[in-house]
mmCIF file of C-alpha atoms and ligand atoms in Angstrom:
data_model
loop_
_atom_site.group_PDB
_atom_site.id
_atom_site.type_symbol
_atom_site.label_atom_id
_atom_site.label_comp_id
_atom_site.label_asym_id
_atom_site.label_seq_id
_atom_site.Cartn_x
_atom_site.Cartn_y
_atom_site.Cartn_z
ATOM 1 C CA MET A 1 99.605 45.640 102.185
ATOM 2 C CA ARG A 2 100.828 48.787 101.643
ATOM 3 C CA SER A 3 104.729 49.072 102.859
ATOM 4 C CA PRO A 4 105.255 49.804 106.333
ATOM 5 C CA THR A 5 106.854 53.445 106.014
ATOM 6 C CA PRO A 6 105.796 56.469 106.190
ATOM 7 C CA SER A 7 102.415 55.926 107.861
ATOM 8 C CA VAL A 8 99.492 58.470 107.199
ATOM 9 C CA PHE A 9 97.860 59.280 110.435
ATOM 10 C CA LEU A 10 94.985 61.756 111.179
ATOM 11 C CA LEU A 11 96.592 64.554 113.756
ATOM 12 C CA GLY A 12 93.825 66.623 114.153
ATOM 13 C CA LEU A 13 90.096 66.453 113.481
ATOM 14 C CA GLY A 14 87.199 69.465 113.796
ATOM 15 C CA ALA A 15 84.005 69.656 112.965
ATOM 16 C CA TYR A 16 80.920 72.424 112.560
ATOM 17 C CA VAL A 17 77.674 72.219 112.191
ATOM 18 C CA PRO A 18 75.051 75.781 112.049
ATOM 19 C CA GLU A 19 73.448 77.136 114.720
ATOM 20 C CA ARG A 20 69.788 76.783 113.275
ATOM 21 C CA ARG A 21 68.192 73.574 114.474
ATOM 22 C CA LEU A 22 64.934 72.326 112.323
ATOM 23 C CA THR A 23 63.220 69.834 114.195
ATOM 24 C CA ASN A 24 60.778 66.806 112.748
ATOM 25 C CA ASP A 25 57.973 68.854 114.153
ATOM 26 C CA ASP A 26 59.144 71.790 112.163
ATOM 27 C CA LEU A 27 59.345 69.905 109.171
ATOM 28 C CA SER A 28 55.707 68.471 109.713
ATOM 29 C CA GLN A 29 54.584 72.284 109.382
ATOM 30 C CA ILE A 30 56.388 72.383 105.815
ATOM 31 C CA VAL A 31 54.949 68.991 104.413
ATOM 32 C CA ASP A 32 53.112 65.675 105.215
ATOM 33 C CA THR A 33 54.855 63.960 107.867
ATOM 34 C CA SER A 34 55.239 63.585 111.361
ATOM 35 C CA ASP A 35 57.943 63.297 114.078
ATOM 36 C CA GLU A 36 56.959 59.522 114.679
ATOM 37 C CA TRP A 37 57.471 58.486 111.107
ATOM 38 C CA ILE A 38 60.877 60.268 110.634
ATOM 39 C CA ARG A 39 62.367 58.655 113.624
ATOM 40 C CA THR A 40 61.014 55.463 113.478
ATOM 41 C CA ARG A 41 61.941 54.997 109.648
ATOM 42 C CA SER A 42 65.131 56.893 109.749
ATOM 43 C CA GLY A 43 66.223 57.805 113.228
ATOM 44 C CA ILE A 44 66.982 61.385 112.670
ATOM 45 C CA ALA A 45 64.972 63.902 115.540
ATOM 46 C CA GLU A 46 66.661 67.206 114.125
ATOM 47 C CA ARG A 47 69.211 68.269 111.885
ATOM 48 C CA ARG A 48 71.110 71.617 111.146
ATOM 49 C CA ILE A 49 70.465 74.534 108.394
ATOM 50 C CA ALA A 50 72.965 77.228 107.439
ATOM 51 C CA SER A 51 71.976 80.678 107.330
ATOM 52 C CA PRO A 52 71.587 82.081 104.179
ATOM 53 C CA GLU A 53 74.766 83.806 103.916
ATOM 54 C CA GLU A 54 76.842 80.693 104.972
ATOM 55 C CA ASN A 55 78.218 78.440 102.011
ATOM 56 C CA ALA A 56 80.128 75.169 101.941
ATOM 57 C CA SER A 57 83.432 77.246 102.557
ATOM 58 C CA ASP A 58 82.364 79.013 105.643
ATOM 59 C CA MET A 59 81.512 75.873 107.315
ATOM 60 C CA GLY A 60 84.614 74.237 106.126
ATOM 61 C CA THR A 61 86.900 76.938 107.320
ATOM 62 C CA ARG A 62 85.187 76.564 110.920
ATOM 63 C CA ALA A 63 85.592 73.010 110.956
ATOM 64 C CA ALA A 64 89.356 73.245 109.395
ATOM 65 C CA GLU A 65 90.677 75.780 111.699
ATOM 66 C CA ARG A 66 89.856 73.387 114.530
ATOM 67 C CA ALA A 67 91.200 70.530 113.335
ATOM 68 C CA ILE A 68 94.564 72.684 112.701
ATOM 69 C CA ALA A 69 94.441 74.093 116.381
ATOM 70 C CA GLN A 70 93.654 70.252 117.603
ATOM 71 C CA ALA A 71 96.681 69.152 115.161
ATOM 72 C CA GLY A 72 99.183 71.717 117.412
ATOM 73 C CA ILE A 73 100.537 72.573 114.055
ATOM 74 C CA ASP A 74 100.461 76.425 111.923
ATOM 75 C CA LYS A 75 98.456 76.814 109.425
ATOM 76 C CA ALA A 76 101.449 77.615 107.316
ATOM 77 C CA ASP A 77 102.697 73.959 107.747
ATOM 78 C CA ILE A 78 99.452 72.802 105.542
ATOM 79 C CA ASP A 79 100.879 71.677 102.415
ATOM 80 C CA LEU A 80 97.966 70.347 100.288
ATOM 81 C CA VAL A 81 94.165 71.080 100.711
ATOM 82 C CA ILE A 82 91.708 69.206 99.319
ATOM 83 C CA VAL A 83 87.466 69.514 99.968
ATOM 84 C CA ALA A 84 84.484 67.032 99.239
ATOM 85 C CA THR A 85 81.629 68.653 98.194
ATOM 86 C CA THR A 86 78.074 68.522 96.255
ATOM 87 C CA THR A 87 77.442 71.633 97.294
ATOM 88 C CA PRO A 88 80.657 74.101 96.133
ATOM 89 C CA ASP A 89 79.956 77.648 97.002
ATOM 90 C CA THR A 90 81.082 78.455 93.043
ATOM 91 C CA PRO A 91 81.928 75.747 90.129
ATOM 92 C CA ILE A 92 85.094 78.100 90.248
ATOM 93 C CA PRO A 93 86.509 78.690 92.271
ATOM 94 C CA SER A 94 86.513 75.578 94.167
ATOM 95 C CA THR A 95 85.614 75.294 97.350
ATOM 96 C CA ALA A 96 89.024 74.202 98.354
ATOM 97 C CA CYS A 97 90.188 77.689 96.961
ATOM 98 C CA HIS A 98 87.965 79.599 99.012
ATOM 99 C CA ILE A 99 89.022 77.976 102.191
ATOM 100 C CA GLN A 100 92.519 78.517 101.262
ATOM 101 C CA ARG A 101 91.987 82.084 101.299
ATOM 102 C CA LYS A 102 89.930 82.363 104.214
ATOM 103 C CA LEU A 103 92.412 80.471 106.035
ATOM 104 C CA GLY A 104 95.419 82.539 104.745
ATOM 105 C CA LEU A 105 97.212 79.483 103.641
ATOM 106 C CA ARG A 106 100.064 79.380 101.573
ATOM 107 C CA THR A 107 99.813 79.726 97.644
ATOM 108 C CA ASP A 108 102.527 77.274 96.813
ATOM 109 C CA ILE A 109 99.906 74.256 97.364
ATOM 110 C CA PRO A 110 97.648 72.318 95.603
ATOM 111 C CA ALA A 111 93.903 73.361 96.442
ATOM 112 C CA PHE A 112 90.883 71.292 94.755
ATOM 113 C CA ASP A 113 87.865 70.047 95.087
ATOM 114 C CA ILE A 114 86.183 66.002 94.692
ATOM 115 C CA THR A 115 82.772 65.042 94.341
ATOM 116 C CA ALA A 116 81.865 61.725 95.456
ATOM 117 C CA ALA A 117 78.694 62.410 97.426
ATOM 118 C CA CYS A 118 78.235 60.672 100.825
ATOM 119 C CA SER A 119 81.303 59.257 100.104
ATOM 120 C CA GLY A 120 83.645 61.873 99.867
ATOM 121 C CA PHE A 121 85.474 61.521 103.371
ATOM 122 C CA ILE A 122 86.534 58.168 102.654
ATOM 123 C CA TYR A 123 87.790 59.277 98.804
ATOM 124 C CA LEU A 124 89.853 62.070 100.373
ATOM 125 C CA LEU A 125 91.545 60.006 102.569
ATOM 126 C CA GLN A 126 92.634 57.706 100.332
ATOM 127 C CA ILE A 127 93.818 60.465 98.110
ATOM 128 C CA ALA A 128 95.613 62.142 100.576
ATOM 129 C CA ASN A 129 97.007 59.075 101.879
ATOM 130 C CA HIS A 130 98.624 58.393 98.301
ATOM 131 C CA MET A 131 99.535 61.961 97.674
ATOM 132 C CA LEU A 132 101.124 62.213 101.048
ATOM 133 C CA ARG A 133 103.260 58.917 100.453
ATOM 134 C CA ALA A 134 104.196 59.913 97.198
ATOM 135 C CA GLY A 135 104.759 63.669 96.927
ATOM 136 C CA ASN A 136 106.799 66.216 98.665
ATOM 137 C CA TYR A 137 104.207 67.053 101.332
ATOM 138 C CA GLN A 138 103.999 66.640 105.064
ATOM 139 C CA HIS A 139 100.331 67.323 106.098
ATOM 140 C CA ALA A 140 97.211 67.867 104.046
ATOM 141 C CA LEU A 141 94.220 69.405 105.503
ATOM 142 C CA ILE A 142 90.888 67.307 104.281
ATOM 143 C CA ILE A 143 87.559 68.807 104.272
ATOM 144 C CA ALA A 144 83.980 67.751 103.958
ATOM 145 C CA ALA A 145 81.591 70.487 103.397
ATOM 146 C CA GLU A 146 77.849 70.174 102.765
ATOM 147 C CA LYS A 147 74.917 72.896 102.572
ATOM 148 C CA ILE A 148 72.679 70.062 101.679
ATOM 149 C CA SER A 149 69.786 72.401 102.072
ATOM 150 C CA SER A 150 70.511 74.499 99.396
ATOM 151 C CA ILE A 151 69.597 71.603 96.780
ATOM 152 C CA VAL A 152 66.957 69.840 98.916
ATOM 153 C CA ASP A 153 63.533 69.741 97.382
ATOM 154 C CA TRP A 154 61.766 71.297 100.252
ATOM 155 C CA GLN A 155 58.190 70.065 98.953
ATOM 156 C CA ASP A 156 59.501 66.425 98.501
ATOM 157 C CA ARG A 157 58.582 64.234 101.984
ATOM 158 C CA THR A 158 60.562 61.194 100.855
ATOM 159 C CA THR A 159 63.997 63.132 100.743
ATOM 160 C CA CYS A 160 63.601 66.500 102.958
ATOM 161 C CA VAL A 161 63.500 64.916 105.790
ATOM 162 C CA LEU A 162 66.967 63.139 105.836
ATOM 163 C CA PHE A 163 69.330 65.622 104.948
ATOM 164 C CA GLY A 164 71.432 68.572 107.007
ATOM 165 C CA ASP A 165 74.289 70.657 106.928
ATOM 166 C CA GLY A 166 77.560 70.894 108.885
ATOM 167 C CA ALA A 167 81.514 70.237 107.734
ATOM 168 C CA GLY A 168 83.962 68.029 108.912
ATOM 169 C CA ALA A 169 87.874 68.302 108.829
ATOM 170 C CA ALA A 170 91.169 66.436 109.291
ATOM 171 C CA VAL A 171 94.543 66.982 109.154
ATOM 172 C CA VAL A 172 96.236 64.199 107.848
ATOM 173 C CA SER A 173 100.016 63.894 108.161
ATOM 174 C CA LYS A 174 102.875 61.669 107.279
ATOM 175 C CA CYS A 175 105.276 59.610 110.151
ATOM 176 C CA ASP A 176 107.807 57.219 110.316
ATOM 177 C CA THR A 177 106.204 54.659 112.816
ATOM 178 C CA PRO A 178 105.268 52.047 110.967
ATOM 179 C CA TYR A 179 101.864 50.424 110.826
ATOM 180 C CA VAL A 180 100.138 53.485 112.292
ATOM 181 C CA GLY A 181 97.266 55.699 110.950
ATOM 182 C CA ILE A 182 95.620 54.503 107.439
ATOM 183 C CA LEU A 183 96.283 50.760 107.217
ATOM 184 C CA GLY A 184 93.687 50.407 104.358
ATOM 185 C CA ASN A 185 91.294 51.920 102.187
ATOM 186 C CA VAL A 186 88.814 50.176 99.628
ATOM 187 C CA LEU A 187 87.231 52.353 96.988
ATOM 188 C CA GLY A 188 84.211 51.471 94.521
ATOM 189 C CA ALA A 189 81.845 53.187 91.987
ATOM 190 C CA ASP A 190 78.809 52.154 89.806
ATOM 191 C CA GLY A 191 77.586 54.866 87.328
ATOM 192 C CA THR A 192 75.316 52.227 85.633
ATOM 193 C CA LYS A 193 73.036 52.873 89.488
ATOM 194 C CA GLY A 194 73.367 56.922 89.050
ATOM 195 C CA ASP A 195 69.495 57.458 88.193
ATOM 196 C CA MET A 196 68.838 56.013 92.141
ATOM 197 C CA LEU A 197 70.263 59.037 94.352
ATOM 198 C CA ALA A 198 70.542 62.032 92.011
ATOM 199 C CA CYS A 199 70.457 65.937 91.855
ATOM 200 C CA ARG A 200 69.521 67.514 88.580
ATOM 201 C CA LEU A 201 68.524 71.159 86.991
ATOM 202 C CA ARG A 202 65.348 72.256 88.402
ATOM 203 C CA THR A 203 62.484 71.649 85.399
ATOM 204 C CA GLU A 204 60.340 74.707 87.308
ATOM 205 C CA PRO A 205 60.759 77.710 88.778
ATOM 206 C CA ALA A 206 61.802 77.006 92.168
ATOM 207 C CA PRO A 207 59.038 77.453 94.644
ATOM 208 C CA ALA A 208 58.972 80.447 97.222
ATOM 209 C CA ASN A 209 58.982 78.844 101.158
ATOM 210 C CA SER A 210 58.005 80.771 103.942
ATOM 211 C CA ALA A 211 60.051 78.887 106.465
ATOM 212 C CA GLY A 212 63.130 80.480 105.585
ATOM 213 C CA LEU A 213 64.706 77.581 103.761
ATOM 214 C CA PRO A 214 67.029 77.828 100.993
ATOM 215 C CA VAL A 215 65.709 77.425 97.444
ATOM 216 C CA GLY A 216 68.482 76.397 94.767
ATOM 217 C CA THR A 217 68.561 75.899 91.058
ATOM 218 C CA HIS A 218 69.222 72.117 91.673
ATOM 219 C CA THR A 219 67.106 69.326 93.555
ATOM 220 C CA VAL A 220 68.038 65.748 94.916
ATOM 221 C CA SER A 221 65.734 62.911 93.922
ATOM 222 C CA MET A 222 66.135 59.137 95.622
ATOM 223 C CA ASN A 223 65.084 55.888 95.090
ATOM 224 C CA GLY A 224 64.961 55.613 98.774
ATOM 225 C CA LYS A 225 64.095 51.677 98.943
ATOM 226 C CA GLU A 226 67.153 50.846 96.026
ATOM 227 C CA VAL A 227 69.298 53.035 97.715
ATOM 228 C CA PHE A 228 68.870 51.405 101.137
ATOM 229 C CA LYS A 229 69.273 48.145 99.745
ATOM 230 C CA ASN A 230 72.409 48.819 97.788
ATOM 231 C CA ALA A 231 73.759 50.620 101.032
ATOM 232 C CA VAL A 232 73.449 47.581 103.114
ATOM 233 C CA ARG A 233 75.377 45.484 100.668
ATOM 234 C CA VAL A 234 78.232 47.520 99.638
ATOM 235 C CA MET A 235 79.123 48.846 103.094
ATOM 236 C CA SER A 236 79.217 45.269 104.253
ATOM 237 C CA GLN A 237 81.137 44.139 101.357
ATOM 238 C CA SER A 238 83.648 46.873 101.876
ATOM 239 C CA CYS A 239 84.033 46.627 105.511
ATOM 240 C CA ARG A 240 84.756 42.759 104.884
ATOM 241 C CA SER A 241 87.316 43.723 101.874
ATOM 242 C CA VAL A 242 89.197 46.201 104.046
ATOM 243 C CA LEU A 243 89.458 43.870 106.851
ATOM 244 C CA GLY A 244 90.156 41.213 104.817
ATOM 245 C CA LYS A 245 93.427 42.793 103.072
ATOM 246 C CA CYS A 246 94.858 44.044 106.589
ATOM 247 C CA GLY A 247 94.330 40.793 108.109
ATOM 248 C CA VAL A 248 92.078 42.581 110.703
ATOM 249 C CA SER A 249 89.014 40.894 112.182
ATOM 250 C CA THR A 250 85.611 42.276 113.215
ATOM 251 C CA ASP A 251 86.278 41.532 116.822
ATOM 252 C CA ASP A 252 89.547 43.613 116.727
ATOM 253 C CA LEU A 253 87.676 46.459 116.221
ATOM 254 C CA ALA A 254 87.358 49.504 118.868
ATOM 255 C CA LEU A 255 84.500 51.393 116.976
ATOM 256 C CA ILE A 256 82.990 51.481 113.478
ATOM 257 C CA ILE A 257 81.786 54.697 112.242
ATOM 258 C CA PRO A 258 79.635 54.336 109.510
ATOM 259 C CA HIS A 259 77.460 56.903 107.105
ATOM 260 C CA GLN A 260 74.897 58.459 109.043
ATOM 261 C CA ALA A 261 72.104 57.922 106.542
ATOM 262 C CA ASN A 262 69.445 55.917 108.184
ATOM 263 C CA PHE A 263 69.587 53.850 111.630
ATOM 264 C CA ARG A 264 68.337 50.937 110.059
ATOM 265 C CA ILE A 265 70.934 50.731 107.042
ATOM 266 C CA ILE A 266 73.431 51.002 110.229
ATOM 267 C CA ASP A 267 72.009 48.319 112.373
ATOM 268 C CA ALA A 268 71.689 46.011 109.540
ATOM 269 C CA ILE A 269 75.473 46.544 108.694
ATOM 270 C CA ALA A 270 76.239 45.676 112.405
ATOM 271 C CA GLU A 271 73.971 42.514 112.370
ATOM 272 C CA GLU A 272 75.646 41.226 108.784
ATOM 273 C CA LEU A 273 78.942 42.370 110.260
ATOM 274 C CA LYS A 274 78.275 40.563 113.758
ATOM 275 C CA ILE A 275 79.642 43.922 115.179
ATOM 276 C CA ASP A 276 78.187 44.862 118.656
ATOM 277 C CA LYS A 277 76.028 48.086 118.518
ATOM 278 C CA SER A 278 78.021 49.305 121.707
ATOM 279 C CA LYS A 279 80.912 49.608 118.708
ATOM 280 C CA VAL A 280 78.751 51.408 116.376
ATOM 281 C CA MET A 281 78.711 55.551 116.663
ATOM 282 C CA MET A 282 75.905 56.706 115.615
ATOM 283 C CA ASN A 283 74.883 60.922 116.203
ATOM 284 C CA LEU A 284 72.164 60.943 112.921
ATOM 285 C CA GLU A 285 69.561 61.829 115.407
ATOM 286 C CA ARG A 286 71.179 65.310 116.187
ATOM 287 C CA TYR A 287 72.213 66.135 112.282
ATOM 288 C CA GLY A 288 70.766 63.764 109.991
ATOM 289 C CA ASN A 289 72.710 62.928 107.100
ATOM 290 C CA THR A 290 74.994 65.720 106.329
ATOM 291 C CA SER A 291 76.466 63.643 103.080
ATOM 292 C CA ALA A 292 80.238 63.624 102.996
ATOM 293 C CA ALA A 293 80.465 65.424 106.296
ATOM 294 C CA SER A 294 78.899 62.553 108.152
ATOM 295 C CA ILE A 295 81.889 60.320 108.701
ATOM 296 C CA PRO A 296 84.305 63.321 109.763
ATOM 297 C CA ILE A 297 81.120 64.603 112.073
ATOM 298 C CA ALA A 298 81.027 61.587 114.161
ATOM 299 C CA LEU A 299 84.726 60.806 113.989
ATOM 300 C CA GLU A 300 85.123 63.954 115.730
ATOM 301 C CA GLN A 301 82.676 63.433 117.904
ATOM 302 C CA ALA A 302 83.508 59.884 119.165
ATOM 303 C CA PHE A 303 86.949 61.373 119.438
ATOM 304 C CA THR A 304 86.347 64.489 121.665
ATOM 305 C CA GLU A 305 83.970 61.761 123.854
ATOM 306 C CA GLY A 306 86.538 59.557 124.544
ATOM 307 C CA ARG A 307 85.547 56.725 122.777
ATOM 308 C CA ILE A 308 88.674 56.227 120.662
ATOM 309 C CA LYS A 309 92.501 56.208 122.264
ATOM 310 C CA ASN A 310 95.784 55.359 120.633
ATOM 311 C CA GLY A 311 96.345 51.916 119.088
ATOM 312 C CA ASP A 312 92.226 51.281 118.800
ATOM 313 C CA LYS A 313 91.154 50.028 115.125
ATOM 314 C CA ILE A 314 88.481 51.812 113.577
ATOM 315 C CA LEU A 315 86.997 51.169 110.451
ATOM 316 C CA LEU A 316 85.225 54.230 108.814
ATOM 317 C CA VAL A 317 82.236 53.035 105.762
ATOM 318 C CA ALA A 318 80.375 55.204 103.353
ATOM 319 C CA PHE A 319 77.998 55.185 100.721
ATOM 320 C CA GLY A 320 76.415 57.716 98.453
ATOM 321 C CA GLY A 321 75.194 58.824 95.396
ATOM 322 C CA GLY A 322 77.160 57.960 92.035
ATOM 323 C CA LEU A 323 76.776 55.499 93.384
ATOM 324 C CA THR A 324 80.419 55.528 95.436
ATOM 325 C CA TRP A 325 81.103 53.673 98.450
ATOM 326 C CA GLY A 326 84.464 52.924 100.224
ATOM 327 C CA ALA A 327 85.876 52.243 103.675
ATOM 328 C CA THR A 328 89.247 52.986 105.720
ATOM 329 C CA LEU A 329 90.782 51.165 108.623
ATOM 330 C CA LEU A 330 92.426 52.885 111.059
ATOM 331 C CA HIS A 331 94.680 52.423 113.698
ATOM 332 C CA TRP A 332 94.704 55.360 115.899
ATOM 333 C CA TYR A 333 97.699 57.134 116.366
ATOM 334 C CA GLN A 334 98.666 60.518 117.696
ATOM 335 C CA PRO A 335 101.955 61.134 118.741
ATOM 336 C CA ALA A 336 101.226 62.937 121.628
ATOM 337 C CA GLN A 337 99.541 60.735 123.087
ATOM 338 C CA ALA A 338 101.732 57.821 121.956
HETATM 339 O O1 UT7 B 401 73.642 59.343 102.116
HETATM 340 C C1 UT7 B 401 72.591 58.696 100.708
HETATM 341 C C2 UT7 B 401 72.182 57.397 101.078
HETATM 342 N N1 UT7 B 401 70.656 57.759 101.470
HETATM 343 C C3 UT7 B 401 70.057 56.758 102.311
HETATM 344 O O2 UT7 B 401 70.638 55.497 102.375
HETATM 345 C C4 UT7 B 401 68.645 56.704 102.071
HETATM 346 C C5 UT7 B 401 68.424 55.110 101.731
HETATM 347 N N2 UT7 B 401 66.780 55.121 102.227
HETATM 348 C C6 UT7 B 401 66.210 55.323 103.281
HETATM 349 O O3 UT7 B 401 66.717 55.543 104.409
HETATM 350 C C7 UT7 B 401 64.553 54.954 103.658
HETATM 351 O O4 UT7 B 401 64.441 54.144 102.107
HETATM 352 C C8 UT7 B 401 63.863 56.059 103.645
HETATM 353 C C9 UT7 B 401 63.966 56.751 104.897
HETATM 354 C C10 UT7 B 401 64.354 57.298 102.582
HETATM 355 C C11 UT7 B 401 62.476 55.833 103.508
HETATM 356 O O5 UT7 B 401 61.941 54.733 103.985
HETATM 357 P P1 UT7 B 401 60.933 53.481 103.287
HETATM 358 O O6 UT7 B 401 60.899 52.475 104.780
HETATM 359 O O7 UT7 B 401 61.817 52.723 102.584
HETATM 360 O O8 UT7 B 401 59.725 53.946 103.386
HETATM 361 P P2 UT7 B 401 58.845 53.804 101.991
HETATM 362 O O9 UT7 B 401 59.996 55.069 100.817
HETATM 363 O O10 UT7 B 401 58.716 52.584 101.639
HETATM 364 O O11 UT7 B 401 57.730 54.751 102.375
HETATM 365 C C12 UT7 B 401 56.666 53.974 102.976
HETATM 366 C C13 UT7 B 401 55.539 54.842 102.920
HETATM 367 C C14 UT7 B 401 54.792 55.566 101.869
HETATM 368 O O12 UT7 B 401 53.524 55.367 101.993
HETATM 369 P P3 UT7 B 401 52.716 54.750 101.076
HETATM 370 O O13 UT7 B 401 53.091 54.482 99.621
HETATM 371 O O14 UT7 B 401 53.130 53.214 101.757
HETATM 372 O O15 UT7 B 401 51.191 54.687 101.269
HETATM 373 C C15 UT7 B 401 55.491 56.712 101.585
HETATM 374 O O16 UT7 B 401 54.862 57.702 100.865
HETATM 375 O O17 UT7 B 401 55.685 56.385 103.723
HETATM 376 C C16 UT7 B 401 55.031 57.184 102.706
HETATM 377 N N3 UT7 B 401 56.543 58.778 103.193
HETATM 378 C C17 UT7 B 401 56.269 59.422 104.272
HETATM 379 N N4 UT7 B 401 55.342 59.227 105.163
HETATM 380 C C18 UT7 B 401 55.331 60.372 106.222
HETATM 381 C C19 UT7 B 401 57.394 58.571 102.368
HETATM 382 N N5 UT7 B 401 58.627 59.908 103.244
HETATM 383 C C20 UT7 B 401 57.517 59.942 104.187
HETATM 384 C C21 UT7 B 401 57.261 61.077 105.266
HETATM 385 N N6 UT7 B 401 56.577 61.421 106.112
HETATM 386 N N7 UT7 B 401 58.642 61.969 105.116
#
């Protein structure tokens, strides 16, 4: 268990999804699939698709502006920017540097990207937690932004129906109130299982498509069944591990916010942990799997809907390619409400 102070907590949240909706029926015009198959196998009804001009940094910037506004701080107060993305605008500059520029943040601060696929936001929380506690920083801006539509193979029905674009952000800050904010965090990775969910250079020229969907140089491939089994196993283990470390039981939880990949994975974890479904946040029906952005988008929605109040114990848990996984236990705290 960590020392009681300083505490590191989420001062502001923001989310952004592109305007364009791609429904299951739209997809059935592109590949051999149906609304019924997608809903019953995954729970997804529609997803958002970024416009050709809209990059990860544009979506991340919008989410970050909202997080800074909600935090009630000035953008000049941001001391650190970290972005999780598997779809950076460019390898260099990093998406964090693009966002720093677009927001007009100070230049005496670090800005960098990390890649941990769908687990990216949990990795960001751990990095920000340690950098704030150890360093000379007060406010970190963490952003998960994904234009997954640009790496989806729109001819592969086994993957293209699952993903969507979007971004989520948080201002993560330091305070002297003991035992609030991030109570514990566990992370894991297993590179020996990297082939299960990968993004590789296309071996053939990208096909033109008539649906106005992005055609990139890389494509995602996945062994869905194996990923599913591993997801249930390691997400359940991560939850148990972080709860055990913090001495908190599942009964104490107000809400669990899992990575939004498949409602059957989420139901299996809730069952495994014996957590009532009313305490499980799910919004994948509207957005599909937005990779690293899925947890902060769902967290922001839960907060906006009034499902989170000061003092609540909130468990975030993710799983993704790499393989990577992790869980964070939060004691919800916002000084304005305290
Ligand atoms: O964020 C990272 C983590 N990603 C995940 O967590 C995804 C994990 N995996 C899954 O969510 C599920 O495995 C899927 C939703 C991807 C697939 O569900 P499934 O129940 O494992 O289906 P399946 O792959 O076993 O496919 C069943 C059948 C197959 O046909 P046959 O062989 O039984 O004739 C597939 O070819 O469904 C077929 N199929 C489809 N049919 C209509 C696969 N994709 C589609 C499709 N539409 N889109």
